[in-house]
PDB file of C-alpha atoms and ligand atoms in Angstrom:
ATOM      1  CA  MET A 223       0.175   0.026  -0.194  1.00 79.00           C
ATOM      2  CA  LYS A 224       1.304   3.515  -1.125  1.00 83.00           C
ATOM      3  CA  PRO A 225       2.354   5.207   2.345  1.00 95.00           C
ATOM      4  CA  PHE A 226       0.775   8.310   3.282  1.00 98.00           C
ATOM      5  CA  ARG A 227       3.247  11.158   2.300  1.00 98.00           C
ATOM      6  CA  ILE A 228       3.237  14.516   3.855  1.00 99.00           C
ATOM      7  CA  ALA A 229       5.050  17.838   3.182  1.00 99.00           C
ATOM      8  CA  VAL A 230       6.182  20.152   6.001  1.00 99.00           C
ATOM      9  CA  PHE A 231       6.173  23.930   5.239  1.00 99.00           C
ATOM     10  CA  ALA A 232       8.389  25.918   7.819  1.00 98.00           C
ATOM     11  CA  SER A 233      10.290  28.947   8.200  1.00 98.00           C
ATOM     12  CA  GLY A 234      12.479  29.049  10.915  1.00 98.00           C
ATOM     13  CA  SER A 235      13.812  26.513  14.076  1.00 98.00           C
ATOM     14  CA  GLY A 236      11.744  23.745  12.996  1.00 98.00           C
ATOM     15  CA  SER A 237      11.257  22.013  16.591  1.00 98.00           C
ATOM     16  CA  ASN A 238       7.807  20.964  15.101  1.00 98.00           C
ATOM     17  CA  PHE A 239       9.377  19.507  11.928  1.00 98.00           C
ATOM     18  CA  GLN A 240      11.652  17.726  14.496  1.00 98.00           C
ATOM     19  CA  ALA A 241       8.841  16.280  16.593  1.00 98.00           C
ATOM     20  CA  ILE A 242       7.145  15.143  13.543  1.00 98.00           C
ATOM     21  CA  ALA A 243      10.436  13.635  12.153  1.00 98.00           C
ATOM     22  CA  ASP A 244      10.953  11.883  15.664  1.00 98.00           C
ATOM     23  CA  ALA A 245       7.552  10.356  16.039  1.00 98.00           C
ATOM     24  CA  VAL A 246       7.995   8.929  12.360  1.00 98.00           C
ATOM     25  CA  GLN A 247      11.710   7.488  13.064  1.00 98.00           C
ATOM     26  CA  THR A 248      10.440   5.960  16.192  1.00 98.00           C
ATOM     27  CA  GLY A 249       7.293   4.163  14.662  1.00 97.00           C
ATOM     28  CA  LYS A 250       4.766   6.312  16.371  1.00 98.00           C
ATOM     29  CA  LEU A 251       3.503   8.140  13.370  1.00 98.00           C
ATOM     30  CA  ASP A 252       3.214   5.808   9.995  1.00 98.00           C
ATOM     31  CA  VAL A 253       3.392   8.514   7.215  1.00 98.00           C
ATOM     32  CA  GLU A 254       6.321   9.524   5.049  1.00 98.00           C
ATOM     33  CA  VAL A 255       8.076  13.098   5.328  1.00 98.00           C
ATOM     34  CA  GLY A 256       8.291  13.414   1.845  1.00 98.00           C
ATOM     35  CA  LEU A 257       9.655  17.340   1.683  1.00 98.00           C
ATOM     36  CA  LEU A 258      10.008  20.086   3.520  1.00 98.00           C
ATOM     37  CA  VAL A 259       9.453  23.432   1.747  1.00 98.00           C
ATOM     38  CA  CYS A 260      11.288  26.346   3.313  1.00 98.00           C
ATOM     39  CA  ASP A 261      11.234  30.208   2.132  1.00 98.00           C
ATOM     40  CA  LYS A 262      14.497  30.742   4.156  1.00 98.00           C
ATOM     41  CA  PRO A 263      17.405  28.790   3.129  1.00 98.00           C
ATOM     42  CA  GLU A 264      19.300  29.842   6.227  1.00 98.00           C
ATOM     43  CA  ALA A 265      16.674  28.584   8.806  1.00 98.00           C
ATOM     44  CA  PRO A 266      17.593  25.825  11.177  1.00 98.00           C
ATOM     45  CA  VAL A 267      14.928  23.763  10.084  1.00 98.00           C
ATOM     46  CA  VAL A 268      16.792  22.970   6.616  1.00 98.00           C
ATOM     47  CA  ARG A 269      19.600  21.434   8.761  1.00 98.00           C
ATOM     48  CA  ARG A 270      17.173  19.526  10.617  1.00 98.00           C
ATOM     49  CA  ALA A 271      15.657  18.258   7.676  1.00 98.00           C
ATOM     50  CA  GLU A 272      19.110  17.584   6.143  1.00 98.00           C
ATOM     51  CA  ALA A 273      19.968  15.381   9.142  1.00 98.00           C
ATOM     52  CA  ALA A 274      16.718  13.577   9.171  1.00 98.00           C
ATOM     53  CA  GLY A 275      17.316  12.874   5.536  1.00 98.00           C
ATOM     54  CA  VAL A 276      14.249  14.631   4.364  1.00 98.00           C
ATOM     55  CA  GLU A 277      14.403  16.082   0.921  1.00 98.00           C
ATOM     56  CA  THR A 278      14.405  20.158   1.063  1.00 98.00           C
ATOM     57  CA  PHE A 279      12.817  22.599  -1.431  1.00 98.00           C
ATOM     58  CA  ALA A 280      14.371  25.803   0.056  1.00 98.00           C
ATOM     59  CA  PHE A 281      13.760  28.843  -1.977  1.00 98.00           C
ATOM     60  CA  ARG A 282      13.723  32.757  -1.611  1.00 98.00           C
ATOM     61  CA  PRO A 283      10.694  34.448  -2.371  1.00 98.00           C
ATOM     62  CA  LYS A 284      12.199  37.399  -4.220  1.00 98.00           C
ATOM     63  CA  GLN A 285      13.674  35.402  -6.737  1.00 97.00           C
ATOM     64  CA  TYR A 286      10.497  34.738  -8.387  1.00 98.00           C
ATOM     65  CA  ALA A 287       8.722  37.412  -9.849  1.00 98.00           C
ATOM     66  CA  SER A 288       5.497  36.657  -7.583  1.00 98.00           C
ATOM     67  CA  LYS A 289       3.967  34.363  -4.792  1.00 97.00           C
ATOM     68  CA  GLN A 290       2.045  32.534  -7.606  1.00 98.00           C
ATOM     69  CA  ALA A 291       5.443  31.666  -9.527  1.00 98.00           C
ATOM     70  CA  TYR A 292       6.868  29.790  -6.676  1.00 98.00           C
ATOM     71  CA  GLU A 293       3.550  28.727  -5.192  1.00 98.00           C
ATOM     72  CA  THR A 294       3.406  27.115  -8.718  1.00 98.00           C
ATOM     73  CA  GLU A 295       6.528  25.373  -8.283  1.00 98.00           C
ATOM     74  CA  ILE A 296       5.849  24.181  -4.772  1.00 98.00           C
ATOM     75  CA  VAL A 297       2.370  22.689  -6.339  1.00 98.00           C
ATOM     76  CA  ARG A 298       4.536  21.161  -9.415  1.00 98.00           C
ATOM     77  CA  LEU A 299       6.983  19.347  -6.307  1.00 98.00           C
ATOM     78  CA  LEU A 300       3.997  18.389  -4.442  1.00 98.00           C
ATOM     79  CA  GLN A 301       2.302  16.781  -7.102  1.00 98.00           C
ATOM     80  CA  GLU A 302       5.594  15.028  -8.325  1.00 98.00           C
ATOM     81  CA  LYS A 303       6.452  13.687  -4.798  1.00 98.00           C
ATOM     82  CA  GLN A 304       2.442  12.553  -4.472  1.00 98.00           C
ATOM     83  CA  ILE A 305       2.219  14.591  -1.374  1.00 98.00           C
ATOM     84  CA  ASP A 306      -0.952  13.559   0.293  1.00 98.00           C
ATOM     85  CA  LEU A 307      -1.068  16.557   3.278  1.00 98.00           C
ATOM     86  CA  VAL A 308       0.740  19.511   3.386  1.00 99.00           C
ATOM     87  CA  VAL A 309       1.549  20.702   7.055  1.00 99.00           C
ATOM     88  CA  LEU A 310       2.250  23.889   8.021  1.00 98.00           C
ATOM     89  CA  ALA A 311       4.891  24.296  10.937  1.00 98.00           C
ATOM     90  CA  GLY A 312       5.859  27.930  11.321  1.00 98.00           C
ATOM     91  CA  TYR A 313       5.501  28.676   7.743  1.00 98.00           C
ATOM     92  CA  MET A 314       5.378  32.759   8.028  1.00 96.00           C
ATOM     93  CA  ARG A 315       3.837  33.238   4.684  1.00 96.00           C
ATOM     94  CA  ILE A 316       0.164  33.320   3.705  1.00 95.00           C
ATOM     95  CA  VAL A 317      -1.020  30.638   1.165  1.00 96.00           C
ATOM     96  CA  SER A 318      -2.684  31.853  -1.900  1.00 97.00           C
ATOM     97  CA  GLY A 319      -5.455  30.286  -3.993  1.00 98.00           C
ATOM     98  CA  THR A 320      -2.279  28.709  -6.202  1.00 98.00           C
ATOM     99  CA  LEU A 321      -1.631  26.174  -3.680  1.00 98.00           C
ATOM    100  CA  LEU A 322      -4.904  26.207  -1.781  1.00 98.00           C
ATOM    101  CA  GLU A 323      -7.039  25.237  -4.762  1.00 98.00           C
ATOM    102  CA  PRO A 324      -5.303  22.179  -5.461  1.00 98.00           C
ATOM    103  CA  TYR A 325      -5.082  20.891  -1.932  1.00 98.00           C
ATOM    104  CA  GLU A 326      -8.027  22.298  -0.690  1.00 95.00           C
ATOM    105  CA  GLY A 327      -9.109  20.346   2.749  1.00 96.00           C
ATOM    106  CA  ARG A 328      -5.371  18.565   2.657  1.00 98.00           C
ATOM    107  CA  ILE A 329      -3.655  21.819   4.283  1.00 98.00           C
ATOM    108  CA  VAL A 330      -3.299  21.937   8.391  1.00 98.00           C
ATOM    109  CA  ASN A 331      -1.675  24.705  10.417  1.00 98.00           C
ATOM    110  CA  ILE A 332      -0.607  24.753  13.873  1.00 98.00           C
ATOM    111  CA  HIS A 333      -0.680  28.091  15.992  1.00 98.00           C
ATOM    112  CA  PRO A 334       0.160  28.961  19.077  1.00 98.00           C
ATOM    113  CA  SER A 335      -3.362  30.129  20.844  1.00 99.00           C
ATOM    114  CA  LEU A 336      -6.877  28.754  21.434  1.00 99.00           C
ATOM    115  CA  LEU A 337      -8.653  30.231  18.236  1.00 98.00           C
ATOM    116  CA  PRO A 338     -10.259  32.151  17.378  1.00 98.00           C
ATOM    117  CA  SER A 339      -8.330  34.091  20.239  1.00 98.00           C
ATOM    118  CA  PHE A 340      -5.114  35.968  19.343  1.00 98.00           C
ATOM    119  CA  PRO A 341      -4.861  34.823  15.262  1.00 98.00           C
ATOM    120  CA  GLY A 342      -1.667  36.182  13.367  1.00 97.00           C
ATOM    121  CA  LEU A 343       1.318  37.058  14.513  1.00 97.00           C
ATOM    122  CA  ASP A 344       3.058  36.969  17.907  1.00 98.00           C
ATOM    123  CA  ALA A 345      -0.022  34.915  19.615  1.00 98.00           C
ATOM    124  CA  ILE A 346       2.212  34.238  22.756  1.00 98.00           C
ATOM    125  CA  GLY A 347       2.768  37.961  23.266  1.00 98.00           C
ATOM    126  CA  GLN A 348      -0.925  38.765  22.339  1.00 98.00           C
ATOM    127  CA  ALA A 349      -2.031  36.279  24.983  1.00 98.00           C
ATOM    128  CA  LEU A 350       0.085  37.395  27.630  1.00 98.00           C
ATOM    129  CA  ALA A 351      -0.543  41.341  27.239  1.00 98.00           C
ATOM    130  CA  HIS A 352      -4.168  40.433  27.098  1.00 98.00           C
ATOM    131  CA  GLY A 353      -3.799  38.946  30.759  1.00 98.00           C
ATOM    132  CA  VAL A 354      -5.552  35.417  29.762  1.00 98.00           C
ATOM    133  CA  LYS A 355      -5.320  32.864  32.374  1.00 99.00           C
ATOM    134  CA  VAL A 356      -5.219  30.018  29.802  1.00 99.00           C
ATOM    135  CA  THR A 357      -4.343  29.889  26.294  1.00 99.00           C
ATOM    136  CA  GLY A 358      -3.247  26.911  24.234  1.00 99.00           C
ATOM    137  CA  VAL A 359      -2.549  25.265  21.147  1.00 99.00           C
ATOM    138  CA  THR A 360      -5.044  24.943  17.962  1.00 99.00           C
ATOM    139  CA  VAL A 361      -4.451  22.601  14.599  1.00 99.00           C
ATOM    140  CA  HIS A 362      -6.872  23.497  11.990  1.00 98.00           C
ATOM    141  CA  PHE A 363      -7.417  23.345   8.558  1.00 98.00           C
ATOM    142  CA  VAL A 364      -6.173  26.252   6.419  1.00 98.00           C
ATOM    143  CA  ASP A 365      -8.694  28.405   4.200  1.00 96.00           C
ATOM    144  CA  GLY A 366      -8.290  31.759   2.718  1.00 93.00           C
ATOM    145  CA  GLY A 367      -8.163  33.704   5.794  1.00 94.00           C
ATOM    146  CA  MET A 368      -5.275  34.206   8.724  1.00 95.00           C
ATOM    147  CA  ASP A 369      -5.906  31.227  11.055  1.00 97.00           C
ATOM    148  CA  THR A 370      -9.638  31.047  10.630  1.00 97.00           C
ATOM    149  CA  GLY A 371     -10.025  27.913   8.772  1.00 98.00           C
ATOM    150  CA  PRO A 372     -12.211  24.687  10.532  1.00 98.00           C
ATOM    151  CA  ILE A 373     -10.690  23.628  14.060  1.00 98.00           C
ATOM    152  CA  ILE A 374      -9.387  19.949  14.222  1.00 99.00           C
ATOM    153  CA  ALA A 375      -8.090  19.909  18.083  1.00 99.00           C
ATOM    154  CA  GLN A 376      -7.027  22.366  20.513  1.00 99.00           C
ATOM    155  CA  ARG A 377      -5.127  22.037  23.953  1.00 99.00           C
ATOM    156  CA  PRO A 378      -5.231  24.211  26.729  1.00 98.00           C
ATOM    157  CA  VAL A 379      -2.127  25.608  28.527  1.00 98.00           C
ATOM    158  CA  GLU A 380      -2.436  27.487  31.842  1.00 98.00           C
ATOM    159  CA  VAL A 381      -0.397  30.909  31.888  1.00 98.00           C
ATOM    160  CA  ALA A 382       0.976  31.493  35.214  1.00 98.00           C
ATOM    161  CA  GLU A 383       1.701  34.798  36.710  1.00 98.00           C
ATOM    162  CA  ASP A 384       5.606  34.680  36.413  1.00 98.00           C
ATOM    163  CA  ASP A 385       5.425  33.423  32.795  1.00 98.00           C
ATOM    164  CA  THR A 386       7.327  35.209  30.545  1.00 98.00           C
ATOM    165  CA  ALA A 387       6.970  35.269  26.523  1.00 98.00           C
ATOM    166  CA  ASP A 388      10.056  32.583  26.858  1.00 98.00           C
ATOM    167  CA  THR A 389       8.274  30.095  29.672  1.00 98.00           C
ATOM    168  CA  LEU A 390       4.676  30.107  28.020  1.00 98.00           C
ATOM    169  CA  ALA A 391       6.462  29.658  24.620  1.00 98.00           C
ATOM    170  CA  ALA A 392       8.243  26.445  26.257  1.00 98.00           C
ATOM    171  CA  LYS A 393       5.443  24.875  27.719  1.00 98.00           C
ATOM    172  CA  ILE A 394       3.043  25.578  24.617  1.00 98.00           C
ATOM    173  CA  HIS A 395       5.923  24.096  22.305  1.00 98.00           C
ATOM    174  CA  ARG A 396       6.003  20.902  24.386  1.00 98.00           C
ATOM    175  CA  ILE A 397       1.941  20.826  23.731  1.00 98.00           C
ATOM    176  CA  GLU A 398       2.505  21.375  20.059  1.00 98.00           C
ATOM    177  CA  HIS A 399       5.121  18.793  19.779  1.00 98.00           C
ATOM    178  CA  GLU A 400       2.517  15.970  20.958  1.00 98.00           C
ATOM    179  CA  LEU A 401      -0.493  17.580  19.518  1.00 98.00           C
ATOM    180  CA  TYR A 402       0.768  17.824  16.071  1.00 99.00           C
ATOM    181  CA  PRO A 403       1.712  14.174  15.150  1.00 98.00           C
ATOM    182  CA  PHE A 404      -1.020  13.057  16.839  1.00 98.00           C
ATOM    183  CA  VAL A 405      -3.697  14.816  14.477  1.00 98.00           C
ATOM    184  CA  ILE A 406      -1.697  14.191  11.760  1.00 98.00           C
ATOM    185  CA  ARG A 407      -2.091  10.232  12.523  1.00 98.00           C
ATOM    186  CA  GLY A 408      -5.734  10.982  12.778  1.00 98.00           C
ATOM    187  CA  ILE A 409      -5.854  12.510   9.082  1.00 98.00           C
ATOM    188  CA  ALA A 410      -3.736   9.970   7.855  1.00 98.00           C
ATOM    189  CA  SER A 411      -5.861   7.059   9.186  1.00 98.00           C
ATOM    190  CA  GLY A 412      -8.577   8.620   7.751  1.00 98.00           C
ATOM    191  CA  ASN A 413      -9.987   9.378  11.393  1.00 98.00           C
ATOM    192  CA  VAL A 414     -10.899  13.002  10.961  1.00 98.00           C
ATOM    193  CA  SER A 415     -13.707  14.637   8.777  1.00 98.00           C
ATOM    194  CA  LEU A 416     -15.287  17.764   7.665  1.00 97.00           C
ATOM    195  CA  ALA A 417     -19.102  17.908   8.845  1.00 97.00           C
ATOM    196  CA  GLU A 418     -21.600  18.932   6.023  1.00 97.00           C
ATOM    197  CA  ASP A 419     -21.775  22.562   7.538  1.00 97.00           C
ATOM    198  CA  GLY A 420     -17.920  22.696   6.288  1.00 95.00           C
ATOM    199  CA  ARG A 421     -17.143  23.966   9.628  1.00 98.00           C
ATOM    200  CA  ARG A 422     -17.194  21.335  12.557  1.00 98.00           C
ATOM    201  CA  VAL A 423     -14.574  18.815  12.252  1.00 98.00           C
ATOM    202  CA  LEU A 424     -15.145  14.951  13.296  1.00 98.00           C
ATOM    203  CA  TRP A 425     -13.099  12.519  14.809  1.00 98.00           C
ATOM    204  CA  LYS A 426     -13.933   8.755  14.204  1.00 97.00           C
TER     205      LYS A 426
HETATM  206  C1  GRF B 299       4.822  27.413  16.512  1.00 79.02           C
HETATM  207  O1  GRF B 299       4.556  27.769  17.817  1.00 79.02           O
HETATM  208  C2  GRF B 299       3.752  27.652  15.776  1.00 79.02           C
HETATM  209  O2  GRF B 299       2.467  27.176  16.549  1.00 79.02           O
HETATM  210  C3  GRF B 299       3.814  28.789  14.997  1.00 79.02           C
HETATM  211  O3  GRF B 299       4.980  28.854  14.815  1.00 79.02           O
HETATM  212  C4  GRF B 299       5.752  28.189  15.447  1.00 79.02           C
HETATM  213  C5  GRF B 299       6.918  27.253  15.088  1.00 79.02           C
HETATM  214  O4  GRF B 299       7.932  26.673  16.002  1.00 79.02           O
HETATM  215  N1  GRF B 299       2.856  28.285  13.863  1.00 79.02           N
HETATM  216  P1  GRF B 299       8.893  25.885  15.205  1.00 79.02           P
HETATM  217  O5  GRF B 299       9.643  26.554  14.213  1.00 79.02           O
HETATM  218  O6  GRF B 299       8.490  24.536  14.959  1.00 79.02           O
HETATM  219  O7  GRF B 299       9.964  25.550  16.560  1.00 79.02           O
END
């Protein structure tokens, strides 16, 4: 049987990429990581992918005429590698229709807050500034909006009075590293579907 193939998209450190690659390596996640896509060739995640033996497409957006041009190249690669699911893990670019349309319902993202609270950049800083007592992690399907797609799974994280951006980020990362492999496993085994309302996500 053809393995379920994922492509991870990331722009920075890549600790979520690492958690996914480790889960695959240790047999806890039965998928193949077919590609890493990175818009910053110098990002640490590129070295992590090399070390894990994952093929990488690292590109500089400025070397392309437009977003459509580089996303067209990415779609070509995803199709060539028969990718089933696109996993955004700290990919700091808005995905446009060029990629969204061919992969509709097959792109997921992880966000460090309990959406719909604190979408967009610096969700952890936003949560601290707001003074919430609980924040968390959300994995959702990607649609055309900013962190607005159907929610697949969420986990809460308590905010302590002495939490700083760094200590809260560390707590959130720990949860992310468990939650993302768990959700990918659910999708790969066909246990996750979208309800008829196009909004609620159902788990088997
Ligand atoms: C994570 O906190 C994720 O929720 C957000 O970007 C961060 C990426 O971290 N979308 P890393 O590069 O996986 O360490």
